Amino acid sequence: MALLQIAEPGQSAAPHERKLAVGIDLGTTNSLAATVRSGEAQTLADMEGYHLLPSVVHYAEDGSIDVGRSALSHAAEDPYNTIASVKRLMGRGVEDVLSFGGEMPYRFAPGEGGMPFIETQAGLRSPVQVSADILRVLRERAEQALEGDLTGVVITVPAYFDDAQRQATKDAARLAGLHVLRLLNEPTAAAVAYGLDQGEEGVIAVYDLGGGTFDISVLRLSRGVFEVLATGGDSALGGDDFDYALARWMLAESGIELELDAHQARYITALARQVKETLSSQSHAEVSVSLGGKEARVSVSRDQFNAVIEPLVKKTLRACRRTLKDAGVSVDEVRDVVMVGGSTRVPVVREKVGDLFGREPHIDIDPDRVVAIGAALQADVLAGNKPDSEMLLLDVIPLSLGLETMGGLVEKVIHRNTAIPVARGQEFTTYQDGQTAMAIHVVQGERELVSDCRSLARFVLRGIPPMAAGAAKIRVTFQIDADGLLSVAAQELSTGVESSIQVKPSYGLSDDEIAGMLKDSFSHAEDDMAARALREQQVEAERLASALEAAIAQDGELLDVDERDELVDAVAELRRVASGSEAAAIEAGVQALAKLSDEFAARRMDKGIQRALKGHRIDELDKESK
């Protein structure tokens, strides 16, 4: 008798047919991988049973590479060749990196396109290459644990990572031999890990304080759709900064006055980290500081530590309030608060966050593992292992995207905090008669003038049929994929001629720059609107003056000498007024010149009609119209 193997609808009858996918939390301090087994998401351990992989890479002189704990052991004695916290360098330029000062004791060399390279004894290494070395170890761990090649991965990134930082992450994954199914915002992954996507509809706040980055995201679950209402944070603030602040305090307390070299900076930072971790479970810690042949005992209480890091914690709380305001929700509307990242183990952080939101935050899942678990659940869906799943995640863009128009004005096409993936289009036209090309300048920011925003990319649409100014129709489409990467296309509608570009800046904005741009957009709102109104009137004045000069050159015989002189003088006067700073005066000048040239425009129209009728009989026109 034959036996039938019966499986539930939507489930594989053979376990080996299940596609192998993992979620990866590529963290500043630690990284880890997770997968779904028997319907449960779990993190993957290495051969020694460790789940967390320190995000540290050591490059030896013989070309060998150590990653993780073995690399971490080289940090103090070989700091220049032991790269830690590389996530803070992803997608940044040389100037951004140098602004970190002595907190990252590496030797940097500028590379092509502004990317910083780290000098090691094994040669120059970019942040992308260092990240790829970490990802490669996680890939090998996953393939060994799952006994097969991976179909794909979901890698998490801070919600505030911009285009450059996200692209750098994808490049690192590709270099490590991984197929990226999707980049997922870390706070979004955390909410999924807690199963909040399966719970009641409402607002969720995710407070994510890792080793090097801080993110706050406000999410709304509505009708099965998980939408990020707003994001905020600081891509250069995390537990590392707690360590640096405490290290400076301990150095001052020890009484040892010394200009620290790279070895000594690593040493005192490592001591500070030990003290911080001890104070998460005890009220007091004592440590021996030995520097430059001097030794001192330093005692630190939890209250002293809290005082040292208080400015940093307050900075995160201010970001929380700003993001709630951006989301248009009050603290009382927040139903759940999720804590993510190893730095949320610090008691004062949990206490202050609980006080701000007026409720106990979720801390049930290990804060170091929660993001990877959420990523694993999403990877399982995207790999096709749960075809019946309705999990839908919508993220948002942090800053508006738009185009430069005449006069250096910004026309926003996609506004900040718009859910992605998204595609938006807008029609533009030509400024001059016979114009056959259009320069497309893509910018990012909230201000009204291009000079106050960040330039992302430029390209040119050629092949526009020569027409009168304003007659051509050019549709510009902005498309942002689920990973937050932008592509822009321009098409002339009558001919179909098209040009496009994928925006890949060589390095990105820091969170402070983003926050600064948003702050500037609010504080300069009135000035910006006034500047925009002035620029718009100046553009209109120049358009009218140029058009009238062209008309006089073409049909000047329709005017007598006095009329011609009067119009020429009026054009010169309008240009003089337009060079000033009074929008109202320019508008009045435009209206005056338009009124003065009405008669000339009517004569030109009559001339055009007579030219069109020449050689035709009235009855012919009647037949054509019937």
XYZ file of C-alpha atoms in Angstrom:
626
model
C 0.000 0.000 0.000
C 1.388 3.400 -0.965
C 1.585 6.084 1.711
C 0.586 9.660 0.933
C 2.433 12.550 2.543
C -0.050 15.319 3.251
C 0.951 18.952 3.863
C -1.027 21.991 4.902
C -1.886 24.437 2.087
C 0.946 26.898 1.471
C 3.506 24.719 3.264
C 6.184 22.622 1.627
C 5.751 18.858 1.801
C 9.523 18.468 1.882
C 11.483 20.475 4.436
C 14.524 20.523 2.155
C 12.534 22.519 -0.408
C 12.370 25.432 1.973
C 14.421 28.379 0.719
C 17.301 29.339 2.980
C 17.141 32.995 4.001
C 18.553 34.892 6.947
C 18.207 38.281 8.568
C 21.443 40.113 9.361
C 21.894 42.897 11.872
C 25.087 44.593 10.692
C 25.763 46.555 13.865
C 28.329 49.112 14.920
C 29.553 47.107 17.918
C 28.212 43.620 17.239
C 26.638 41.839 14.267
C 24.601 38.649 14.093
C 22.471 36.515 11.835
C 19.091 34.889 12.469
C 16.784 32.561 10.588
C 13.332 30.985 10.925
C 13.313 27.324 11.958
C 10.112 25.366 12.568
C 8.189 28.629 12.503
C 10.372 30.303 15.144
C 13.021 32.981 14.528
C 16.322 32.305 16.261
C 19.823 33.733 16.095
C 22.672 31.570 14.817
C 25.674 30.751 17.008
C 29.244 30.112 15.885
C 31.191 26.897 16.607
C 31.969 28.116 20.138
C 28.345 28.930 20.919
C 28.629 32.730 20.606
C 25.707 34.459 18.894
C 27.138 37.984 18.781
C 30.007 38.610 16.373
C 32.013 41.700 17.408
C 32.070 44.052 14.401
C 35.864 44.147 14.458
C 38.342 43.161 11.730
C 42.123 42.751 12.132
C 44.404 42.832 9.093
C 47.710 41.001 9.588
C 50.948 41.741 7.761
C 50.864 38.334 6.045
C 47.462 39.188 4.524
C 45.383 37.047 6.890
C 42.140 38.485 8.238
C 40.616 37.940 11.689
C 36.995 38.881 12.367
C 35.157 38.979 15.689
C 36.577 38.012 19.084
C 39.975 37.028 17.753
C 40.235 40.439 16.053
C 39.078 42.219 19.203
C 42.056 40.828 21.118
C 44.399 42.828 18.825
C 42.623 46.157 19.425
C 44.789 47.509 22.242
C 48.258 46.566 20.913
C 47.571 47.008 17.182
C 44.898 49.741 16.838
C 45.834 50.942 13.341
C 45.237 47.506 11.845
C 42.214 46.582 13.988
C 39.113 48.226 12.570
C 36.079 48.620 14.860
C 32.823 50.602 14.540
C 33.258 50.722 10.754
C 29.506 51.262 10.391
C 30.080 54.882 11.394
C 32.226 55.314 8.272
C 29.791 53.783 5.782
C 28.778 56.179 3.034
C 30.744 59.078 4.510
C 33.353 61.348 2.942
C 36.880 62.048 4.143
C 35.879 65.352 5.776
C 33.046 63.626 7.673
C 35.459 61.004 8.958
C 38.076 63.520 10.060
C 35.403 65.307 12.097
C 35.328 62.295 14.463
C 38.746 63.437 15.673
C 40.704 61.065 17.896
C 37.663 58.918 18.655
C 38.526 56.692 15.676
C 42.299 56.137 15.886
C 42.937 55.150 12.274
C 45.050 56.545 9.481
C 42.866 57.639 6.575
C 43.699 58.199 2.938
C 41.329 59.852 0.433
C 40.031 57.611 -2.332
C 38.216 58.135 -5.610
C 34.939 60.023 -5.261
C 35.747 61.223 -1.745
C 35.492 57.790 -0.093
C 37.896 57.409 2.862
C 40.287 54.450 2.863
C 41.859 53.075 6.025
C 45.609 52.458 5.913
C 46.486 48.987 7.220
C 49.587 46.832 6.962
C 47.654 44.686 4.484
C 47.026 47.724 2.282
C 44.224 50.281 1.913
C 40.759 49.103 2.979
C 37.486 50.947 2.358
C 34.637 50.812 4.910
C 32.705 48.757 2.339
C 35.479 46.137 2.222
C 35.714 45.961 6.023
C 31.937 45.513 6.288
C 32.101 42.828 3.583
C 34.637 40.894 5.679
C 32.176 40.909 8.604
C 29.266 39.864 6.384
C 31.329 37.072 4.835
C 31.826 35.468 8.270
C 28.088 35.685 8.975
C 27.319 34.164 5.575
C 29.655 31.223 6.274
C 28.118 30.754 9.721
C 24.600 30.709 8.261
C 25.448 28.324 5.415
C 27.148 25.954 7.845
C 24.214 26.016 10.277
C 21.577 25.647 7.537
C 23.654 23.207 5.468
C 23.167 24.953 2.150
C 23.612 28.095 0.068
C 21.538 31.114 0.998
C 18.732 32.264 -1.309
C 18.977 35.784 0.037
C 19.282 38.018 3.076
C 17.539 40.967 4.666
C 20.089 43.378 6.134
C 19.029 46.017 8.628
C 20.210 49.622 8.551
C 19.514 52.645 10.778
C 16.348 54.430 9.683
C 18.364 57.613 9.150
C 20.847 56.048 6.717
C 20.707 58.076 3.504
C 21.155 56.922 -0.112
C 24.946 56.741 0.105
C 24.963 54.759 3.340
C 22.334 52.306 2.093
C 24.142 51.834 -1.206
C 27.426 51.221 0.634
C 25.684 48.519 2.697
C 24.360 46.801 -0.429
C 27.799 46.994 -2.040
C 29.361 45.341 1.019
C 26.791 42.522 0.863
C 27.449 41.935 -2.835
C 31.200 41.860 -2.135
C 30.535 39.217 0.535
C 28.632 37.061 -1.956
C 25.165 37.794 -0.588
C 21.940 38.491 -2.487
C 20.079 41.285 -0.701
C 16.323 40.719 -0.701
C 15.788 44.022 1.044
C 17.349 46.597 3.346
C 15.089 47.006 6.363
C 15.067 49.810 8.902
C 16.271 48.509 12.259
C 13.346 49.916 14.289
C 10.865 48.397 11.875
C 12.555 45.003 12.260
C 12.338 45.293 16.038
C 8.590 45.919 15.961
C 8.156 42.842 13.761
C 10.208 40.769 16.226
C 7.780 41.619 19.040
C 4.875 40.558 16.843
C 3.363 44.021 17.058
C 2.403 43.650 13.394
C -0.046 40.947 14.543
C -1.477 42.973 17.444
C -3.990 45.760 17.855
C -3.951 48.755 15.560
C -2.181 51.749 17.028
C 1.012 53.783 17.328
C 4.331 52.205 18.284
C 7.593 53.962 19.206
C 10.879 52.136 18.681
C 13.850 53.521 20.634
C 17.024 52.049 19.135
C 20.285 52.943 20.840
C 23.141 50.827 19.521
C 26.888 51.132 19.707
C 27.246 53.928 17.187
C 23.807 55.035 16.048
C 20.544 56.185 17.598
C 17.173 55.888 15.880
C 13.680 56.713 17.007
C 10.832 55.610 14.751
C 7.122 56.184 15.162
C 5.124 53.412 13.482
C 1.429 52.958 12.928
C -0.234 49.588 12.434
C -3.448 50.059 10.480
C -5.483 47.442 8.617
C -2.558 45.066 8.546
C -0.192 47.681 7.120
C 2.903 48.587 9.120
C 3.774 52.197 8.260
C 6.659 54.306 9.556
C 5.059 57.694 10.259
C 8.318 59.461 10.997
C 11.928 58.764 11.848
C 14.591 60.702 13.666
C 17.792 60.161 15.534
C 21.509 60.591 15.198
C 23.737 58.426 13.017
C 26.771 59.421 15.124
C 25.486 58.811 18.658
C 25.476 55.536 20.560
C 27.001 53.456 23.324
C 30.467 54.213 21.945
C 29.859 57.846 22.901
C 28.931 56.766 26.444
C 32.303 54.985 26.528
C 34.209 58.010 25.225
C 32.504 60.359 27.712
C 33.171 58.023 30.643
C 36.780 57.474 29.490
C 37.391 61.248 29.536
C 35.838 61.495 33.009
C 37.911 58.553 34.350
C 41.087 60.072 32.905
C 40.353 63.357 34.682
C 39.552 61.524 37.948
C 42.795 59.516 37.762
C 44.832 62.713 37.755
C 47.009 61.345 34.958
C 47.760 64.173 32.528
C 48.838 62.695 29.243
C 48.410 63.244 25.510
C 47.004 59.860 24.525
C 48.275 57.935 21.528
C 46.100 55.424 19.649
C 47.075 52.504 21.925
C 46.311 54.432 25.107
C 43.010 55.765 23.722
C 41.890 52.194 22.951
C 42.989 51.051 26.411
C 41.102 53.710 28.413
C 37.996 53.295 26.197
C 37.990 49.536 26.806
C 38.243 50.150 30.575
C 35.331 52.601 30.395
C 33.223 50.026 28.532
C 33.893 47.453 31.277
C 32.827 49.963 33.922
C 29.652 50.840 31.987
C 28.667 47.182 31.690
C 29.342 46.582 35.398
C 27.181 49.569 36.380
C 24.231 48.134 34.414
C 23.868 45.468 37.133
C 25.709 47.001 40.098
C 25.628 50.381 41.802
C 29.387 50.796 42.005
C 32.520 49.880 40.027
C 36.247 50.277 40.669
C 39.043 49.990 38.132
C 42.804 50.425 37.948
C 44.048 52.886 35.309
C 47.635 52.412 34.133
C 48.960 54.930 31.604
C 52.386 56.313 30.782
C 54.033 54.526 33.691
C 51.513 55.959 36.138
C 48.765 54.032 37.903
C 45.617 55.146 39.715
C 42.490 53.543 41.173
C 39.259 55.097 39.920
C 35.907 54.515 41.605
C 32.682 55.184 39.715
C 29.136 55.096 41.123
C 26.053 54.629 39.000
C 24.939 58.175 39.881
C 28.264 59.564 38.650
C 27.991 57.581 35.429
C 24.406 58.809 34.940
C 25.606 62.404 35.340
C 28.369 61.871 32.760
C 26.022 60.506 30.087
C 23.007 62.712 30.954
C 23.620 65.200 28.071
C 23.736 62.300 25.595
C 20.548 60.698 26.949
C 18.773 64.066 26.835
C 19.839 64.426 23.219
C 18.022 61.170 22.369
C 14.891 62.315 24.223
C 14.827 65.593 22.301
C 14.978 63.591 19.078
C 12.022 61.510 20.338
C 9.905 64.632 20.891
C 10.809 66.037 17.463
C 9.897 62.783 15.761
C 6.551 62.551 17.554
C 5.831 66.089 16.365
C 6.825 65.114 12.796
C 4.498 62.111 13.011
C 1.644 64.311 14.199
C 0.967 62.196 17.288
C 1.090 62.936 20.988
C 2.884 60.900 23.662
C -0.507 59.694 24.944
C -1.295 58.096 21.570
C 1.758 55.783 21.721
C 0.518 52.280 22.574
C 3.841 50.404 22.765
C 7.478 51.373 23.263
C 10.159 48.942 22.086
C 13.760 49.112 23.328
C 16.461 48.025 20.892
C 20.261 47.975 21.000
C 22.734 46.922 23.669
C 22.998 50.455 25.048
C 19.354 50.286 26.230
C 20.601 47.944 28.994
C 21.825 51.076 30.797
C 19.236 51.515 33.606
C 18.983 55.315 33.332
C 18.166 55.023 29.612
C 15.233 52.678 30.294
C 14.080 54.901 33.143
C 14.126 58.150 31.135
C 12.425 56.593 28.112
C 9.708 55.131 30.366
C 9.201 58.561 31.951
C 8.937 60.275 28.544
C 6.314 57.911 27.136
C 4.522 57.254 30.426
C 4.666 53.449 30.098
C 7.051 50.565 30.635
C 8.995 49.789 27.444
C 9.232 46.266 25.946
C 12.511 44.675 27.055
C 11.566 40.965 26.905
C 13.690 40.063 23.864
C 17.459 40.445 24.133
C 18.017 43.999 22.801
C 21.128 42.823 20.960
C 19.160 40.154 19.074
C 15.736 41.699 18.501
C 16.623 43.430 15.209
C 18.136 40.295 13.650
C 15.072 38.285 14.675
C 12.738 40.767 12.971
C 14.942 40.741 9.865
C 14.796 36.931 9.803
C 10.988 36.993 9.870
C 10.935 39.428 6.952
C 13.559 37.399 5.040
C 11.420 34.287 5.450
C 8.478 36.112 3.839
C 10.512 37.639 0.995
C 12.175 34.317 0.183
C 8.717 32.854 -0.473
C 8.500 30.538 2.509
C 5.273 32.158 3.734
C 3.201 32.873 0.623
C 0.105 33.483 2.721
C 1.792 36.197 4.805
C 0.316 39.666 4.660
C 3.222 41.407 6.349
C 3.642 44.772 4.633
C 6.284 47.241 5.776
C 6.312 50.848 4.623
C 9.316 53.055 5.442
C 9.728 56.803 4.850
C 12.309 59.193 3.382
C 13.960 61.598 5.870
C 14.273 64.662 3.584
C 12.300 66.014 0.629
C 13.556 65.388 -2.900
C 13.071 67.811 -5.763
C 14.423 69.614 -8.813
C 16.036 72.952 -9.525
C 13.827 75.237 -11.603
C 14.610 78.611 -13.196
C 16.009 81.140 -10.788
C 17.601 78.547 -8.511
C 14.251 77.567 -6.951
C 13.442 74.097 -5.605
C 10.328 72.297 -6.813
C 9.712 69.449 -4.356
C 8.534 66.245 -6.030
C 8.537 63.859 -3.043
C 8.099 65.373 0.406
C 9.900 64.125 3.523
C 8.274 61.363 5.576
C 6.590 60.009 2.416
C 6.177 56.228 2.656
C 8.422 54.183 0.343
C 8.570 52.492 -2.100
C 7.084 55.396 -4.049
C 7.061 56.907 -7.533
C 5.997 60.497 -8.214
C 5.998 62.416 -11.461
C 5.624 66.059 -12.404
C 5.507 67.884 -15.728
C 7.867 70.716 -16.608
C 8.380 72.778 -19.753
C 11.042 74.708 -21.613
C 12.059 78.265 -20.783
C 13.334 79.464 -24.167
C 12.131 79.218 -27.762
C 13.817 76.409 -29.682
C 15.244 74.787 -26.551
C 16.409 71.233 -27.443
C 17.911 70.090 -24.120
C 17.096 70.376 -20.436
C 19.520 70.071 -17.509
C 17.987 68.116 -14.623
C 19.423 68.929 -11.184
C 18.201 66.674 -8.340
C 18.388 68.143 -4.830
C 17.548 67.076 -1.264
C 16.324 69.324 1.541
C 13.503 71.426 2.931
C 14.581 74.941 1.901
C 13.146 76.941 -1.019
C 16.431 77.771 -2.759
C 18.843 75.298 -4.364
C 21.810 76.985 -2.679
C 20.394 75.980 0.719
C 19.813 72.311 -0.211
C 22.124 69.407 -0.977
C 22.912 68.529 -4.589
C 22.420 64.812 -5.315
C 22.835 64.397 -9.074
C 22.724 66.109 -12.462
C 21.923 64.793 -15.922
C 20.753 66.183 -19.275
C 17.700 65.314 -21.385
C 18.569 65.873 -25.049
C 16.539 65.563 -28.226
C 13.653 67.861 -27.277
C 11.935 69.024 -30.504
C 12.485 72.781 -31.009
C 9.253 74.537 -30.005
C 8.088 77.825 -28.593
C 8.931 78.359 -24.913
C 6.399 76.556 -22.743
C 5.131 74.272 -25.503
C 7.229 71.176 -24.766
C 6.081 68.789 -22.027
C 8.777 67.010 -20.048
C 7.675 64.545 -17.377
C 10.207 63.967 -14.610
C 9.638 60.869 -12.463
C 11.260 60.172 -9.100
C 11.251 56.526 -8.030
C 12.449 55.273 -4.639
C 12.679 51.531 -4.116
C 12.043 49.603 -0.894
C 15.702 50.076 0.089
C 15.387 53.871 -0.125
C 17.517 54.173 -3.275
C 16.515 56.891 -5.742
C 16.355 56.899 -9.534
C 15.174 59.853 -11.626
C 13.936 59.751 -15.244
C 12.952 62.566 -17.616
C 10.857 62.025 -20.759
C 9.711 64.405 -23.502
C 6.110 63.305 -24.005
C 5.627 64.026 -27.720
C 8.677 62.056 -28.928
C 9.242 59.658 -26.027
C 12.936 60.609 -25.828
C 14.147 59.756 -22.311
C 17.121 60.072 -19.993
C 17.588 58.753 -16.475
C 20.045 58.395 -13.605
C 20.370 56.319 -10.440
C 21.485 58.565 -7.618
C 24.645 57.153 -6.045
C 26.407 59.921 -4.108
C 29.921 59.044 -2.961
C 29.106 59.866 0.644
C 26.113 61.004 2.605
C 24.683 63.387 5.152
C 25.269 62.889 8.856
C 22.229 63.003 11.086
C 23.409 66.344 12.473
C 23.360 67.718 8.924
C 19.862 66.327 8.349
C 18.653 67.727 11.667
C 20.323 71.042 10.805
C 18.606 71.155 7.419
C 15.232 70.513 9.034
C 15.886 73.130 11.724
C 16.948 75.668 9.095
C 13.798 74.976 7.071
C 11.667 75.911 10.102
C 13.694 78.884 11.348
C 14.095 80.360 7.851
C 10.583 79.590 6.633
C 9.502 83.236 6.284
C 12.811 84.317 4.748
C 12.697 81.375 2.355
C 9.190 82.176 1.180
C 10.148 85.818 0.661
C 13.266 84.760 -1.250
C 11.197 82.354 -3.358
C 8.625 85.065 -4.167
C 11.436 87.445 -5.175
C 13.144 84.818 -7.343
C 9.858 83.863 -9.020
C 9.159 87.489 -9.946
C 12.738 87.907 -11.225
C 12.337 84.816 -13.417
C 8.977 86.098 -14.761
C 10.494 89.527 -15.418
C 13.392 88.039 -17.389
C 11.024 85.746 -19.304
C 8.825 88.667 -20.355
C 11.785 90.920 -21.193
C 13.494 88.225 -23.303
C 10.269 87.321 -25.113
C 9.549 90.981 -25.913
C 13.085 91.599 -27.200
C 12.759 88.556 -29.483
C 9.356 89.790 -30.726
C 10.720 93.287 -31.479
C 13.645 91.745 -33.359
C 11.233 89.637 -35.445
C 8.275 91.999 -35.974
C 9.668 95.440 -35.176
C 8.180 96.836 -38.383
C 4.742 96.720 -36.720
C 5.840 99.537 -34.403
C 6.590 103.165 -35.177
C 9.791 104.674 -33.813
C 8.206 106.141 -30.682
C 6.396 102.904 -29.816
C 9.563 100.876 -30.319
C 11.642 103.230 -28.151
C 8.983 103.188 -25.450
C 8.965 99.373 -25.308
C 12.796 99.130 -25.359
C 12.999 101.654 -22.500
C 10.308 99.757 -20.560
C 12.252 96.485 -20.944
C 15.413 98.180 -19.644
C 13.458 99.653 -16.711
C 11.981 96.244 -15.821
C 15.444 94.690 -15.830
C 16.676 97.468 -13.541
C 13.813 96.901 -11.092
C 14.307 93.109 -11.294
C 17.920 93.468 -10.138
C 16.602 94.823 -6.838
C 15.119 92.999 -3.852
C 11.477 94.191 -3.900
C 9.213 91.410 -5.185
C 6.147 93.677 -5.197
C 7.924 96.311 -7.302
C 9.044 93.667 -9.814
C 5.510 92.256 -10.025
C 4.161 95.764 -10.689
C 6.826 96.268 -13.365
C 5.888 92.980 -15.063
C 2.208 93.940 -15.116
C 3.016 97.422 -16.473
C 5.182 96.065 -19.297
C 2.612 93.380 -20.145
C -0.091 96.056 -20.400
C 2.150 98.346 -22.465
C 2.934 95.528 -24.924
C -0.699 94.343 -25.323
C -1.241 96.390 -28.497
C 1.990 95.062 -30.037
C 0.922 91.486 -29.155
C -2.471 92.052 -30.852
C -0.765 93.349 -34.040
C 1.522 90.274 -34.089
C -1.519 87.996 -33.712
C -3.292 89.772 -36.598
C -0.164 89.357 -38.703
C -0.027 85.653 -37.902
C -3.694 85.181 -38.836
C -3.238 87.059 -42.115
C -0.232 84.887 -42.922
C -2.256 81.728 -42.213
C -5.190 82.922 -44.386
C -3.046 84.025 -47.302
C -3.937 82.061 -50.481
C -7.195 80.576 -49.052
C -10.853 81.376 -49.823
C -13.479 81.710 -47.110
C -15.502 78.780 -48.494
C -12.407 76.549 -48.222
C -12.123 77.338 -44.532
C -15.851 76.662 -44.051
C -15.471 73.210 -45.648
C -12.431 72.381 -43.455
C -14.341 73.339 -40.333
C -17.329 71.098 -41.195
